[in-house]
């Protein structure tokens, strides 16, 4: 079979199964589980002769995209977890007592968004435009 058909099969079938709800379960996977899953990706690369994204890259991309969607949607139930620090440049990290909580979606999402903010300017947030009321416009003196 051609390399294109094999890579399409991988992306449509295998990658779809591997990354199903990846934002939920990947953060708490053990290193052994991640290695086994990455072995599937490497085997598919070897068979098809094409390069595929690692599961870590897919996870980071999807978590960051989902976090930005939550930040933009003020009606989302967990929007309040993404609070800006007083400087306005980064989001406040969530406190957690257990590693399970530390590796769950929201703390991971905040860390990934904060690390991406270092490289790129902060996202446009309408509430930050006017920190004080706009000045009153007085009519010109006669």
PDB file of C-alpha atoms in Angstrom:
ATOM      1  CA  UNK A   1       0.000   0.000   0.000  1.00  0.00           C
ATOM      2  CA  UNK A   2       1.097   3.560  -0.546  1.00  0.00           C
ATOM      3  CA  UNK A   3       2.481   5.707   2.252  1.00  0.00           C
ATOM      4  CA  UNK A   4      -0.375   8.199   1.843  1.00  0.00           C
ATOM      5  CA  UNK A   5      -3.071   5.556   2.360  1.00  0.00           C
ATOM      6  CA  UNK A   6      -1.281   4.159   5.416  1.00  0.00           C
ATOM      7  CA  UNK A   7      -0.821   7.581   7.000  1.00  0.00           C
ATOM      8  CA  UNK A   8      -4.471   8.484   6.330  1.00  0.00           C
ATOM      9  CA  UNK A   9      -5.528   5.210   7.944  1.00  0.00           C
ATOM     10  CA  UNK A  10      -3.353   5.964  10.967  1.00  0.00           C
ATOM     11  CA  UNK A  11      -4.689   9.507  11.370  1.00  0.00           C
ATOM     12  CA  UNK A  12      -8.332   8.545  10.853  1.00  0.00           C
ATOM     13  CA  UNK A  13      -8.393   5.343  12.867  1.00  0.00           C
ATOM     14  CA  UNK A  14      -5.474   4.736  15.198  1.00  0.00           C
ATOM     15  CA  UNK A  15      -4.749   8.346  16.175  1.00  0.00           C
ATOM     16  CA  UNK A  16      -8.459   8.983  16.624  1.00  0.00           C
ATOM     17  CA  UNK A  17      -8.699   6.094  19.098  1.00  0.00           C
ATOM     18  CA  UNK A  18      -5.457   6.991  20.890  1.00  0.00           C
ATOM     19  CA  UNK A  19      -6.401  10.642  21.348  1.00  0.00           C
ATOM     20  CA  UNK A  20     -10.051  10.150  22.251  1.00  0.00           C
ATOM     21  CA  UNK A  21     -10.608  12.389  25.308  1.00  0.00           C
ATOM     22  CA  UNK A  22      -6.832  12.781  25.662  1.00  0.00           C
ATOM     23  CA  UNK A  23      -7.269  15.976  27.684  1.00  0.00           C
ATOM     24  CA  UNK A  24      -9.004  13.952  30.384  1.00  0.00           C
ATOM     25  CA  UNK A  25      -6.766  10.916  30.800  1.00  0.00           C
ATOM     26  CA  UNK A  26      -3.269  11.739  29.487  1.00  0.00           C
ATOM     27  CA  UNK A  27      -2.209  14.015  32.348  1.00  0.00           C
ATOM     28  CA  UNK A  28      -2.494  11.220  34.916  1.00  0.00           C
ATOM     29  CA  UNK A  29      -0.913   8.464  32.794  1.00  0.00           C
ATOM     30  CA  UNK A  30       2.169   6.803  34.197  1.00  0.00           C
ATOM     31  CA  UNK A  31       5.471   7.056  32.338  1.00  0.00           C
ATOM     32  CA  UNK A  32       5.121   3.374  31.474  1.00  0.00           C
ATOM     33  CA  UNK A  33       1.681   3.941  29.920  1.00  0.00           C
ATOM     34  CA  UNK A  34       2.944   6.941  27.930  1.00  0.00           C
ATOM     35  CA  UNK A  35       5.892   4.933  26.652  1.00  0.00           C
ATOM     36  CA  UNK A  36       3.601   2.097  25.531  1.00  0.00           C
ATOM     37  CA  UNK A  37       1.276   4.527  23.743  1.00  0.00           C
ATOM     38  CA  UNK A  38       4.183   6.323  22.078  1.00  0.00           C
ATOM     39  CA  UNK A  39       5.457   2.931  20.891  1.00  0.00           C
ATOM     40  CA  UNK A  40       2.232   2.565  18.879  1.00  0.00           C
ATOM     41  CA  UNK A  41       2.921   5.926  17.205  1.00  0.00           C
ATOM     42  CA  UNK A  42       6.535   4.973  16.433  1.00  0.00           C
ATOM     43  CA  UNK A  43       5.458   1.619  14.984  1.00  0.00           C
ATOM     44  CA  UNK A  44       2.944   3.387  12.742  1.00  0.00           C
ATOM     45  CA  UNK A  45       5.675   5.793  11.609  1.00  0.00           C
ATOM     46  CA  UNK A  46       7.948   2.879  10.775  1.00  0.00           C
ATOM     47  CA  UNK A  47       5.239   1.030   8.815  1.00  0.00           C
ATOM     48  CA  UNK A  48       3.945   4.041   6.875  1.00  0.00           C
ATOM     49  CA  UNK A  49       7.239   5.859   6.438  1.00  0.00           C
ATOM     50  CA  UNK A  50       5.570   9.140   7.458  1.00  0.00           C
ATOM     51  CA  UNK A  51       6.174  11.325  10.516  1.00  0.00           C
ATOM     52  CA  UNK A  52       3.368  11.780  13.046  1.00  0.00           C
ATOM     53  CA  UNK A  53       2.974  14.100  16.026  1.00  0.00           C
ATOM     54  CA  UNK A  54       3.837  12.645  19.423  1.00  0.00           C
ATOM     55  CA  UNK A  55       1.004  12.138  21.885  1.00  0.00           C
ATOM     56  CA  UNK A  56       2.580  14.748  24.184  1.00  0.00           C
ATOM     57  CA  UNK A  57       2.392  17.342  21.383  1.00  0.00           C
ATOM     58  CA  UNK A  58      -1.230  16.456  20.625  1.00  0.00           C
ATOM     59  CA  UNK A  59      -2.090  16.636  24.339  1.00  0.00           C
ATOM     60  CA  UNK A  60      -0.426  20.037  24.791  1.00  0.00           C
ATOM     61  CA  UNK A  61      -2.121  21.474  21.711  1.00  0.00           C
ATOM     62  CA  UNK A  62      -5.581  20.245  22.674  1.00  0.00           C
ATOM     63  CA  UNK A  63      -5.321  21.307  26.312  1.00  0.00           C
ATOM     64  CA  UNK A  64      -4.141  24.784  25.321  1.00  0.00           C
ATOM     65  CA  UNK A  65      -6.898  25.155  22.709  1.00  0.00           C
ATOM     66  CA  UNK A  66      -9.570  23.972  25.145  1.00  0.00           C
ATOM     67  CA  UNK A  67      -8.271  26.290  27.878  1.00  0.00           C
ATOM     68  CA  UNK A  68      -8.363  29.295  25.526  1.00  0.00           C
ATOM     69  CA  UNK A  69     -11.964  28.421  24.629  1.00  0.00           C
ATOM     70  CA  UNK A  70     -12.896  28.306  28.329  1.00  0.00           C
ATOM     71  CA  UNK A  71     -11.126  31.627  28.950  1.00  0.00           C
ATOM     72  CA  UNK A  72     -13.026  33.279  26.080  1.00  0.00           C
ATOM     73  CA  UNK A  73     -16.422  31.889  27.193  1.00  0.00           C
ATOM     74  CA  UNK A  74     -17.466  33.718  30.359  1.00  0.00           C
ATOM     75  CA  UNK A  75     -20.556  31.484  30.651  1.00  0.00           C
ATOM     76  CA  UNK A  76     -18.466  28.312  30.971  1.00  0.00           C
ATOM     77  CA  UNK A  77     -18.910  26.788  34.463  1.00  0.00           C
ATOM     78  CA  UNK A  78     -15.139  26.636  35.091  1.00  0.00           C
ATOM     79  CA  UNK A  79     -14.291  30.052  33.607  1.00  0.00           C
ATOM     80  CA  UNK A  80     -13.705  31.366  37.139  1.00  0.00           C
ATOM     81  CA  UNK A  81     -10.712  29.003  37.580  1.00  0.00           C
ATOM     82  CA  UNK A  82      -8.759  31.053  35.043  1.00  0.00           C
ATOM     83  CA  UNK A  83      -8.110  34.233  37.016  1.00  0.00           C
ATOM     84  CA  UNK A  84      -5.415  36.645  35.930  1.00  0.00           C
ATOM     85  CA  UNK A  85      -2.725  37.675  38.374  1.00  0.00           C
ATOM     86  CA  UNK A  86      -2.660  41.391  39.286  1.00  0.00           C
ATOM     87  CA  UNK A  87       0.042  41.981  36.669  1.00  0.00           C
ATOM     88  CA  UNK A  88      -2.421  40.794  34.021  1.00  0.00           C
ATOM     89  CA  UNK A  89       0.179  38.727  32.190  1.00  0.00           C
ATOM     90  CA  UNK A  90      -0.316  35.237  33.605  1.00  0.00           C
ATOM     91  CA  UNK A  91      -3.058  33.114  35.151  1.00  0.00           C
ATOM     92  CA  UNK A  92      -3.087  32.124  38.811  1.00  0.00           C
ATOM     93  CA  UNK A  93      -2.052  28.511  39.411  1.00  0.00           C
ATOM     94  CA  UNK A  94      -4.488  26.274  41.240  1.00  0.00           C
ATOM     95  CA  UNK A  95      -3.416  24.893  44.594  1.00  0.00           C
ATOM     96  CA  UNK A  96      -3.525  21.137  44.921  1.00  0.00           C
ATOM     97  CA  UNK A  97      -2.591  18.698  47.645  1.00  0.00           C
ATOM     98  CA  UNK A  98      -2.227  15.572  45.534  1.00  0.00           C
ATOM     99  CA  UNK A  99      -0.316  14.718  42.389  1.00  0.00           C
ATOM    100  CA  UNK A 100      -3.531  13.421  40.916  1.00  0.00           C
ATOM    101  CA  UNK A 101      -5.055  16.891  41.162  1.00  0.00           C
ATOM    102  CA  UNK A 102      -1.820  18.549  39.994  1.00  0.00           C
ATOM    103  CA  UNK A 103      -1.829  16.417  36.847  1.00  0.00           C
ATOM    104  CA  UNK A 104      -5.547  16.877  36.119  1.00  0.00           C
ATOM    105  CA  UNK A 105      -6.885  19.082  33.322  1.00  0.00           C
ATOM    106  CA  UNK A 106      -7.299  22.524  34.925  1.00  0.00           C
ATOM    107  CA  UNK A 107      -3.909  22.844  36.670  1.00  0.00           C
ATOM    108  CA  UNK A 108      -2.173  21.445  33.565  1.00  0.00           C
ATOM    109  CA  UNK A 109      -4.132  23.824  31.333  1.00  0.00           C
ATOM    110  CA  UNK A 110      -3.141  26.850  33.407  1.00  0.00           C
ATOM    111  CA  UNK A 111       0.534  25.797  33.335  1.00  0.00           C
ATOM    112  CA  UNK A 112       0.447  25.254  29.566  1.00  0.00           C
ATOM    113  CA  UNK A 113      -1.349  28.551  28.902  1.00  0.00           C
ATOM    114  CA  UNK A 114       1.117  30.409  31.149  1.00  0.00           C
ATOM    115  CA  UNK A 115       4.081  28.815  29.399  1.00  0.00           C
ATOM    116  CA  UNK A 116       2.628  29.740  26.008  1.00  0.00           C
ATOM    117  CA  UNK A 117       2.076  33.327  27.188  1.00  0.00           C
ATOM    118  CA  UNK A 118       5.810  33.695  27.715  1.00  0.00           C
ATOM    119  CA  UNK A 119       6.361  33.099  24.000  1.00  0.00           C
ATOM    120  CA  UNK A 120       3.324  34.993  22.695  1.00  0.00           C
ATOM    121  CA  UNK A 121       1.472  38.101  23.850  1.00  0.00           C
ATOM    122  CA  UNK A 122      -1.469  37.511  26.212  1.00  0.00           C
ATOM    123  CA  UNK A 123      -4.842  36.823  24.604  1.00  0.00           C
ATOM    124  CA  UNK A 124      -7.249  39.693  23.987  1.00  0.00           C
ATOM    125  CA  UNK A 125      -9.506  40.021  27.013  1.00  0.00           C
ATOM    126  CA  UNK A 126     -12.140  42.774  26.710  1.00  0.00           C
ATOM    127  CA  UNK A 127     -12.335  43.335  30.495  1.00  0.00           C
ATOM    128  CA  UNK A 128      -8.712  44.531  30.527  1.00  0.00           C
ATOM    129  CA  UNK A 129      -9.257  47.394  28.103  1.00  0.00           C
ATOM    130  CA  UNK A 130     -10.796  49.812  30.604  1.00  0.00           C
ATOM    131  CA  UNK A 131      -9.347  49.410  34.061  1.00  0.00           C
ATOM    132  CA  UNK A 132     -10.689  52.832  34.971  1.00  0.00           C
ATOM    133  CA  UNK A 133     -13.798  54.547  33.656  1.00  0.00           C
ATOM    134  CA  UNK A 134     -13.327  56.414  30.388  1.00  0.00           C
ATOM    135  CA  UNK A 135     -12.779  60.182  30.745  1.00  0.00           C
ATOM    136  CA  UNK A 136     -15.788  62.435  30.464  1.00  0.00           C
ATOM    137  CA  UNK A 137     -15.997  64.392  27.257  1.00  0.00           C
ATOM    138  CA  UNK A 138     -16.789  67.989  28.028  1.00  0.00           C
ATOM    139  CA  UNK A 139     -18.079  70.359  25.374  1.00  0.00           C
ATOM    140  CA  UNK A 140     -15.497  72.888  24.160  1.00  0.00           C
ATOM    141  CA  UNK A 141     -15.584  76.282  25.957  1.00  0.00           C
ATOM    142  CA  UNK A 142     -17.420  79.088  24.127  1.00  0.00           C
TER     143      UNK A 142
END
